[in-house]
XYZ file of C-alpha atoms in Angstrom:
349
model
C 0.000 0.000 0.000
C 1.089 3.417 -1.026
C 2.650 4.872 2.580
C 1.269 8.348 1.935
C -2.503 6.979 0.881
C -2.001 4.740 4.320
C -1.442 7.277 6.580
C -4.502 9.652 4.335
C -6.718 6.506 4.936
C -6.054 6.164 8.803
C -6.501 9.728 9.598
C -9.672 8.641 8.247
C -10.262 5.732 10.835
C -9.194 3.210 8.698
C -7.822 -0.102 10.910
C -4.958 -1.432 8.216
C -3.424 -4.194 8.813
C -0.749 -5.746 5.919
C -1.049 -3.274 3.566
C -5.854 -4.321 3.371
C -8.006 -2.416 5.058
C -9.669 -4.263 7.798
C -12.423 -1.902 9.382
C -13.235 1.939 9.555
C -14.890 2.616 12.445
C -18.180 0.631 11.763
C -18.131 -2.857 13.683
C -17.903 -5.905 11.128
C -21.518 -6.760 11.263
C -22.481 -3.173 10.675
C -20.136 -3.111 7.315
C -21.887 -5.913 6.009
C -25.572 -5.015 5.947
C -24.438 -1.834 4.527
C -22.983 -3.273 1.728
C -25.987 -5.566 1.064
C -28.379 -1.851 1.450
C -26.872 0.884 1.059
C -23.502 2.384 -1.034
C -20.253 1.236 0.730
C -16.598 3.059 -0.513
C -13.900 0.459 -0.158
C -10.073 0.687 -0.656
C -8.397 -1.613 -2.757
C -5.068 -1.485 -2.035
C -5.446 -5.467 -1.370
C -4.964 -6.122 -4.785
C -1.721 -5.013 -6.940
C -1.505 -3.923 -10.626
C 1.003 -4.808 -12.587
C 1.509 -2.265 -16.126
C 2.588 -3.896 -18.958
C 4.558 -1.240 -21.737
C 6.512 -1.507 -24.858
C 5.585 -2.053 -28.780
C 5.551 -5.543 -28.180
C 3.467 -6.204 -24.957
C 0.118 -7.075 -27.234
C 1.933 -9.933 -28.860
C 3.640 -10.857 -25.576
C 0.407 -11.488 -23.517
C -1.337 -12.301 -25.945
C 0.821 -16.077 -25.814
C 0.978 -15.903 -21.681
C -2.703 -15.286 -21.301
C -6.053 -17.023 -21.317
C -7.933 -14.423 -22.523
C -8.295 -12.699 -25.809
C -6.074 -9.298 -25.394
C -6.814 -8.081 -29.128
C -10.733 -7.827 -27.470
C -9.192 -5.503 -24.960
C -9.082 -1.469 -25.653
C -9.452 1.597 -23.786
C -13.191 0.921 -23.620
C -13.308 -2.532 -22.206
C -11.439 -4.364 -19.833
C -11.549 -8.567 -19.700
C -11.248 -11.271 -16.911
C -8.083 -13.799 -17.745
C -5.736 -16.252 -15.830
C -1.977 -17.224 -15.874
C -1.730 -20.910 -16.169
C 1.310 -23.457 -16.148
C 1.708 -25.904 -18.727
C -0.757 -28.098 -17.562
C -3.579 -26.160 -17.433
C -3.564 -25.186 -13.784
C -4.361 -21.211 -12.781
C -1.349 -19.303 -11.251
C -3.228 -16.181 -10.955
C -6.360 -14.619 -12.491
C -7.359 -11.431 -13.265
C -8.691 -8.065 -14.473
C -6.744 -6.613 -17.474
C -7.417 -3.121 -19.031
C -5.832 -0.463 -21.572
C -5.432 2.860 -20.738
C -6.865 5.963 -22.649
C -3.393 6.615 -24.060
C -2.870 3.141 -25.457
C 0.020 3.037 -23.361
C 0.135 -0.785 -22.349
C -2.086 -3.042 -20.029
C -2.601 -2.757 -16.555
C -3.010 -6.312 -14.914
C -4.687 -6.202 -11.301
C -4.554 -9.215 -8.922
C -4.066 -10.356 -5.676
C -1.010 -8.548 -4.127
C -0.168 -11.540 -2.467
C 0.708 -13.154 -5.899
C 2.000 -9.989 -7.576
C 5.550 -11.106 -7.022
C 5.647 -14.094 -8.148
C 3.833 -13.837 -11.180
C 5.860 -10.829 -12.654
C 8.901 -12.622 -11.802
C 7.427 -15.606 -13.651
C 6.252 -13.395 -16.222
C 9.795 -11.597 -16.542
C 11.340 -15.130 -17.277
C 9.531 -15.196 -20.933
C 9.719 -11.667 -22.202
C 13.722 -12.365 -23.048
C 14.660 -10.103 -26.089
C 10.336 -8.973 -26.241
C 10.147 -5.164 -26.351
C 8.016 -5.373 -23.458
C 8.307 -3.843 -19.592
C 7.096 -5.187 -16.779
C 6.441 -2.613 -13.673
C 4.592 -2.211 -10.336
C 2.204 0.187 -10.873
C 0.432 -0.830 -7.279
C 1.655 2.044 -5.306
C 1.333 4.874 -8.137
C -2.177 4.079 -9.181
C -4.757 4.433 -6.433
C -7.636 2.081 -6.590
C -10.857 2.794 -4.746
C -14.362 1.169 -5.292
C -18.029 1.895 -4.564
C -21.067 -0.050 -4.344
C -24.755 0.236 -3.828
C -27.933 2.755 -5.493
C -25.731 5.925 -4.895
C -22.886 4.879 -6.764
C -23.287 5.799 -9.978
C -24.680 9.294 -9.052
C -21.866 9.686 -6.728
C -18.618 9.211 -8.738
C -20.958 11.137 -11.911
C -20.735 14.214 -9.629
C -17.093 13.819 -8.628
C -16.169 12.816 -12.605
C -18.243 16.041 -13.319
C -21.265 13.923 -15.348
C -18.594 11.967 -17.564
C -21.598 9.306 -18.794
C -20.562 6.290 -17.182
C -20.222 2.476 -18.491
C -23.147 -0.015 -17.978
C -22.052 -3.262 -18.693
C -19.885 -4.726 -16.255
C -16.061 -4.537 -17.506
C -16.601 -1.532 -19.707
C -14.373 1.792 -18.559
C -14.348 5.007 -19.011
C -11.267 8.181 -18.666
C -11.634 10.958 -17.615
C -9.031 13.821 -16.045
C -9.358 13.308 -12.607
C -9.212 8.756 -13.216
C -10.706 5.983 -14.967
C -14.156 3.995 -14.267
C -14.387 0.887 -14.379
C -17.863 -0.987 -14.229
C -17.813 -4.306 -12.227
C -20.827 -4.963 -12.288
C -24.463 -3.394 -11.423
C -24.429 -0.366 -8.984
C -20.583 -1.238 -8.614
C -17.666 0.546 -9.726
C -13.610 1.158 -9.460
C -11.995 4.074 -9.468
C -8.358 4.395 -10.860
C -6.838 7.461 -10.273
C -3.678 9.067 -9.122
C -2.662 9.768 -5.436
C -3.533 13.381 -5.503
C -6.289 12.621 -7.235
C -7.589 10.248 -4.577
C -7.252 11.934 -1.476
C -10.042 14.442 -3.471
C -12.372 11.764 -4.369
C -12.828 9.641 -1.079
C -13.647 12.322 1.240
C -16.415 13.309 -1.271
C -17.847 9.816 -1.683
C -17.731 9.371 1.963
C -19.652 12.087 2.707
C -22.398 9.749 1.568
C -21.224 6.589 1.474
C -19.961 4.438 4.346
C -16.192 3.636 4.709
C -15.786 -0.071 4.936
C -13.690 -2.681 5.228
C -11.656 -5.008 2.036
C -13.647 -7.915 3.514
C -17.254 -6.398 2.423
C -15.417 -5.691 -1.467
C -14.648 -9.770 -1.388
C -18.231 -10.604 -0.304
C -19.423 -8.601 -3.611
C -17.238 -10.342 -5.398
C -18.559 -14.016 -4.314
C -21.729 -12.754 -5.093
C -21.049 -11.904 -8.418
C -20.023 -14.952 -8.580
C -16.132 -13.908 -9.339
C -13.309 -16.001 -7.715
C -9.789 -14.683 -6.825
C -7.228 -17.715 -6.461
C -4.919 -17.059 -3.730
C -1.772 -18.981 -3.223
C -3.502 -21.473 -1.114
C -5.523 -22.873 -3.950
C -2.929 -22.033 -7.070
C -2.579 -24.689 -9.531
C -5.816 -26.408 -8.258
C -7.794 -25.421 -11.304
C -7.976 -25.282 -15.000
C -9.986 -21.841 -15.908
C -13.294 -23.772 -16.310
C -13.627 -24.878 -13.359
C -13.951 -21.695 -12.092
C -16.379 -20.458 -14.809
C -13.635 -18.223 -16.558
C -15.256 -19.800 -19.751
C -18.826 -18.158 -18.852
C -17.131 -14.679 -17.386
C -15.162 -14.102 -20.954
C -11.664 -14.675 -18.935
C -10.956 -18.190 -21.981
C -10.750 -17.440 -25.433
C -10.710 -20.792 -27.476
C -10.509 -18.655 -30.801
C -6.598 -17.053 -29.989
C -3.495 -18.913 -29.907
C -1.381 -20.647 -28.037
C -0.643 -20.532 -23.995
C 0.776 -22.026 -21.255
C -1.832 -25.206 -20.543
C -3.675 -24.237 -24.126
C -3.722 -27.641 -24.739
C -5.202 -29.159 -21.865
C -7.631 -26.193 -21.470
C -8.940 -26.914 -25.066
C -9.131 -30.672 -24.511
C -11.245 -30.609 -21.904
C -13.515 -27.883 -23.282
C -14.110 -30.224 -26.758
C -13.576 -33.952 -25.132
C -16.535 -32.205 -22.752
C -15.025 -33.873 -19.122
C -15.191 -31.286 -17.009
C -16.261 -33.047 -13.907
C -16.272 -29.945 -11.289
C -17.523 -26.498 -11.549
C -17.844 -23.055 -9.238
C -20.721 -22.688 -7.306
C -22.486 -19.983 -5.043
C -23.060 -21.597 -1.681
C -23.480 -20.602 2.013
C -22.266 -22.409 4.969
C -23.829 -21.984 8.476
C -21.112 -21.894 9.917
C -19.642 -19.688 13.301
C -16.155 -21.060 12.445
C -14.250 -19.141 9.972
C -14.764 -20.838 6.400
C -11.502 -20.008 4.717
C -10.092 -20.768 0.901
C -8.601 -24.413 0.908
C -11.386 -25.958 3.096
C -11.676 -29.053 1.612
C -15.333 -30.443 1.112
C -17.003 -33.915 1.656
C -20.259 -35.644 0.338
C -21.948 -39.278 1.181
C -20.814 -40.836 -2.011
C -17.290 -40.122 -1.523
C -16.797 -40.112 1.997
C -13.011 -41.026 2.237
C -12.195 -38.492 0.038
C -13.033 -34.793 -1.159
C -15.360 -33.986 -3.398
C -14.812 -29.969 -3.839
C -12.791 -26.659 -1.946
C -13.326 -23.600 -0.691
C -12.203 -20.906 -3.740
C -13.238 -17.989 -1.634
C -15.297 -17.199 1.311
C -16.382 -13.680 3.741
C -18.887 -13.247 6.077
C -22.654 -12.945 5.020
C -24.831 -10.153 6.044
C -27.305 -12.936 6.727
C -25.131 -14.871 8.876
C -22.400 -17.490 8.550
C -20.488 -17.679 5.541
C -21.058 -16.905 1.288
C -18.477 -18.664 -0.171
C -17.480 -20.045 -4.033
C -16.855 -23.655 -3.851
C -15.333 -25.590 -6.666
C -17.075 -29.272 -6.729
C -17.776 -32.372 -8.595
C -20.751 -32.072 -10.035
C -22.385 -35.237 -9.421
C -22.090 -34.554 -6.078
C -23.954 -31.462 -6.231
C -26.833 -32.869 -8.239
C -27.039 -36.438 -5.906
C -26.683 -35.300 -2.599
C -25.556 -32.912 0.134
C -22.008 -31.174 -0.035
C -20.778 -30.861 3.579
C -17.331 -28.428 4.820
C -14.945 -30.277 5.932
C -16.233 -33.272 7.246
C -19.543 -35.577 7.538
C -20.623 -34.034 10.241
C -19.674 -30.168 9.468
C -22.271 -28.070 8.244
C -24.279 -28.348 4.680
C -23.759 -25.711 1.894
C -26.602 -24.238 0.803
C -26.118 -23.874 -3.085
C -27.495 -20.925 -4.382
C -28.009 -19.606 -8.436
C -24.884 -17.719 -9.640
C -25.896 -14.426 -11.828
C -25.115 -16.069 -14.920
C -25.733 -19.510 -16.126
C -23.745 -23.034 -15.674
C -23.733 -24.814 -19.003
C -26.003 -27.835 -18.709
């Protein structure tokens, strides 16, 4: 996190601890029904941004990546993963142009910024491409809830905002980004920033990175972490519904085993919604059990936060057959049953 926009968000009551906003001064609970009712503002320092420059950088992502980068311009952003050879996800994503044209800015976890650039840095060899951290320089702040378009259109001066989720917009003082309904991300410079949030907090509440993640299980978007990296192949995590797998580009790390599976059609395991009544912290990696497999596991935890209507939303990835035959249960027999619940888009049949 950018020292100077730390010590700006504290002297705003933010609790920080490792670089993520834990709490402003709303309790937990409180943070939570707010973000399920009314417009939340949220820091996003938790995740890094890596910005891709040079002549070259099209051609060089467009062979590391899952996604289709010639789809991606300064009006559109895309989901995409990072995958080894075989198939598995290293990282996955939210990749965008800038106004200028100047490169790709790739946001992720910042716990798996480092090793992914340095992984990244291995192929580019005599590529005219550079590879920076732009988490510190860019600012990243998003809002959520009815007030949120309103709000940042009277900050951005009525710039006309995007509607569909993943389309952006520039503007002087940043760039929009649309995540999805009623929720945005701002991108803007440091000066920039410490102008915008104490406008959008005059009406909206200040919460916590935790509330951000429980928007994004709802939406139905996972974030691998290092706990669960190579444990998937993009579909499994419904990268081929989201638009984060392109099947009409070329080659990438795992292209082969991606494709295969998607035309051989054995995907056995797919993401689903799910909550788990739970007072125990449900945490990425929990392994899952059913009744037909009970010596061994039939699904994990991809990501999980606290719901506003108690115990825990998570995204679980799981065999299938398990979730059409029978109960899924965390972590044992005798743990608690996920309730599966309809994702906003559709699972293919």
């Amino acid at each position: 996190m950018n020292p100077v926009w730390q010590t700006f968000l504290q002297e705003h009551h933010a609790t920080i601890e490792k670089g993520q906003v834990i709490h402003f001064k709303e309790h937990d609970a409180i943070a939570l029904k707010s973000t399920q009712t009314d417009t939340v503002l949220v820091d996003l320092s938790h995740f890094g941004l890596i910005h891709f420059s040079g002549e070259e950088a099209l051609t060089f992502l467009q062979g590391q990546l899952t996604c289709d980068l010639r789809k991606v311009n300064h009006q559109i952003a895309q989901h995409g993963s990072y995958c080894t050879p075989k198939g598995r996800i290293l990282a996955n994503f939210i990749i965008w142009s800038q106004a200028d044209h100047n490169g790709y800015f790739m946001q992720l976890p910042s716990t798996l910024l480092e090793t992914v650039s340095k992984r990244l840095s291995m192929y580019i060899l005599r590529a005219k491409v550079r590879l920076n951290n732009s988490s510190d320089s860019l600012i990243r702040i998003g809002i959520a809830g009815n007030k949120a378009k309103s709000l940042i259109e009277e900050v951005f001066h009525h710039t006309a905002l995007p509607m569909l989720p993943l389309g952006i917009v520039h503007a002087a003082q940043g760039s929009i980004l649309c995540r999805d309904i009623n929720r945005y991300e701002i991108i803007t410079t440091l000066d920039q920033a410490v102008m915008i949030w104490p406008h959008l907090a005059l009406q909206a509440l200040s919460v916590g990175a935790i509330c951000w993640d429980w928007l994004e299980i709802r939406a139905g978007i996972p974030v691998i972490l290092p706990i669960n990296q190579e444990h998937f192949i993009p579909q499994m995590v419904n990268l081929d519904i989201t638009g984060g797998l392109s099947f009409q580009k070329g080659c990438y790390p795992g292209q082969e085993i991606i494709a295969r599976t998607q035309y051989l059609g054995k995907l056995k395991r797919r993401m689903y919604l799910a909550n788990i009544a739970s007072s125990q912290p449900v945490m990425a990696g929990d392994q899952l059990f059913s009744a037909e497999l009970p010596e061994q596991s039939c699904g994990i935890i991809v990501n999980a936060a606290p719901s506003p209507e108690g115990g825990f939303d998570a995204l679980a990835v799981i065999q299938t057959n398990s979730v059409e035959s029978g109960k899924i249960f965390w972590k044992n027999l005798e743990g608690p049953v996920l309730q599966i619940f309809s994702l906003p888009y559709l699972l293919p049949q």
